[in-house]
Amino acid sequence: MTVRISLALQGGGAHGAFTWGVLDRLLEDGGLEIAALSGTSAGAMNAAACKVGLMENGRQGARDSLARLWREIRATGNDAMNPWLKVGMSYASAANQIVEDMLSFSPMGIMAQMVSPYATGAFRDHPLTQIVARFDFTAVCAAEGPPIFVAATNVRTGRVRVFDRSDLTPEAVLASACLPTVFPAVVIDGEAYWDGGYVANPPLWPLYDPALPDDIVIVQINPDRREEVPMSPVDIQSRINEISFNASLMGELRAIAFVKRLIAEGRVERGRMKDVALHLIADDAVMGELSATTKLLPSDALIERLYTAGRTAADRFLAGHGAALGRGGSVDLKALLA
């Protein structure tokens, strides 16, 4: 029996390699069918790559497409036109980590506060532009296959815009992944957009459509909980980043918990509102070992580590909660939101 699920994929830069690992493992499972994809930032990139692959060659096509995406992310700047960029990024990553470990501050974090992305001249272009341009958006936006939803933040209003297959373009995906301290805003229809993680990370409400399954599997890459109170400047900033990029998700989960309580108490007739069955794949222990700075540094070692961690987390989820899919949620919302 095939179980239909919707996937909600968080953003987090290079940490999105964890989601690649999760998807790779889920796509191996012949008992699961991806009915819809919602994503923000790196989650949007993963969602688009997955949809393209599914349209090309089913499950294996999706796995191949995701692997190709992350090969290209790793290779960014390693082409014949700019042979020094990858070397420079490697040294920058290593030097930044050394300084963080020894002196408890992030050179890259300081630069982000001192240098505007609008003052970088020839380097203003989003480094993911060429990668996103290679996606087949006819396939991404096809009526066949799972619908896809991508979130970005309207800079002027501070509100979320969710792009779907009716208006999803390469620019929309780039907008969803546009960190404002690093890249200039992406302009679409005269409006400027930043990373969607500030207002929807990821957006869950498009997945409440009655035509979609009740089961929503969230892939969370920003640690929800840390046992130790951060003390160093780097750790404090990293925790602020994690809390900020989880805030919208926590808000949606509270809304879901409220609706479920109304249904359970009989105050809302069953069927009038969707009784979502939530599932969560995460690994706070692994993600908690990384600083927010590493989201911008897609080194080979980091990506391989997170891909493996994602596969392991998905394997653990399927072993522990796979039987709940199609039958009810596996997330204890009361405990999660406590």
Short mmCIF file of N, CA and C in Angstrom, two decimals, residues 35 51 55 137-150 162-169 212:
data_model
loop_
_atom_site.label_atom_id
_atom_site.label_comp_id
_atom_site.label_asym_id
_atom_site.label_seq_id
_atom_site.Cartn_x
_atom_site.Cartn_y
_atom_site.Cartn_z
N ALA A 35 3.11 13.84 -2.42
CA ALA A 35 1.91 14.44 -2.99
C ALA A 35 2.03 15.94 -3.17
N LYS A 51 11.06 17.94 -7.66
CA LYS A 51 9.94 17.93 -8.62
C LYS A 51 10.45 17.70 -10.04
N MET A 55 9.46 14.37 -12.42
CA MET A 55 8.85 14.49 -13.73
C MET A 55 9.71 13.83 -14.81
N PHE A 137 11.86 24.63 -15.57
CA PHE A 137 10.69 25.17 -14.88
C PHE A 137 9.38 24.75 -15.53
N THR A 138 9.44 24.22 -16.72
CA THR A 138 8.23 23.61 -17.29
C THR A 138 7.86 22.39 -16.45
N ALA A 139 8.88 21.64 -16.03
CA ALA A 139 8.64 20.48 -15.17
C ALA A 139 8.28 20.92 -13.76
N VAL A 140 8.99 21.94 -13.23
CA VAL A 140 8.71 22.42 -11.88
C VAL A 140 7.25 22.86 -11.74
N CYS A 141 6.73 23.52 -12.77
CA CYS A 141 5.39 24.09 -12.71
C CYS A 141 4.33 23.22 -13.38
N ALA A 142 4.70 22.01 -13.76
CA ALA A 142 3.76 21.13 -14.45
C ALA A 142 2.56 20.82 -13.57
N ALA A 143 1.39 20.72 -14.19
CA ALA A 143 0.17 20.37 -13.45
C ALA A 143 0.24 18.93 -12.96
N GLU A 144 0.98 18.10 -13.67
CA GLU A 144 1.18 16.73 -13.25
C GLU A 144 2.19 16.69 -12.10
N GLY A 145 2.11 15.64 -11.33
CA GLY A 145 3.06 15.50 -10.23
C GLY A 145 2.68 16.38 -9.05
N PRO A 146 3.50 16.36 -8.01
CA PRO A 146 3.17 17.11 -6.80
C PRO A 146 3.22 18.61 -7.02
N PRO A 147 2.23 19.36 -6.53
CA PRO A 147 2.32 20.82 -6.58
C PRO A 147 3.46 21.29 -5.68
N ILE A 148 4.02 22.46 -5.99
CA ILE A 148 5.16 22.97 -5.25
C ILE A 148 4.85 24.40 -4.78
N PHE A 149 5.26 24.70 -3.56
CA PHE A 149 5.01 26.01 -2.96
C PHE A 149 6.31 26.56 -2.39
N VAL A 150 6.63 27.81 -2.74
CA VAL A 150 7.90 28.42 -2.35
C VAL A 150 7.63 29.77 -1.69
N VAL A 162 3.76 33.38 -1.17
CA VAL A 162 3.97 31.98 -1.54
C VAL A 162 3.74 31.83 -3.03
N PHE A 163 4.78 31.44 -3.73
CA PHE A 163 4.70 31.20 -5.16
C PHE A 163 4.31 29.74 -5.39
N ASP A 164 3.41 29.52 -6.33
CA ASP A 164 3.05 28.15 -6.69
C ASP A 164 3.29 27.96 -8.18
N ARG A 165 2.81 26.87 -8.73
CA ARG A 165 3.14 26.58 -10.12
C ARG A 165 2.53 27.58 -11.10
N SER A 166 1.63 28.43 -10.63
CA SER A 166 1.06 29.45 -11.52
C SER A 166 2.00 30.62 -11.72
N ASP A 167 2.92 30.85 -10.78
CA ASP A 167 3.81 32.01 -10.90
C ASP A 167 5.24 31.73 -10.44
N LEU A 168 5.60 30.46 -10.32
CA LEU A 168 6.93 30.10 -9.84
C LEU A 168 7.95 30.23 -10.97
N THR A 169 8.99 31.00 -10.72
CA THR A 169 10.04 31.27 -11.71
C THR A 169 11.40 31.08 -11.03
N LEU A 212 -5.07 17.33 -0.77
CA LEU A 212 -3.78 16.80 -0.35
C LEU A 212 -3.95 15.92 0.88
#
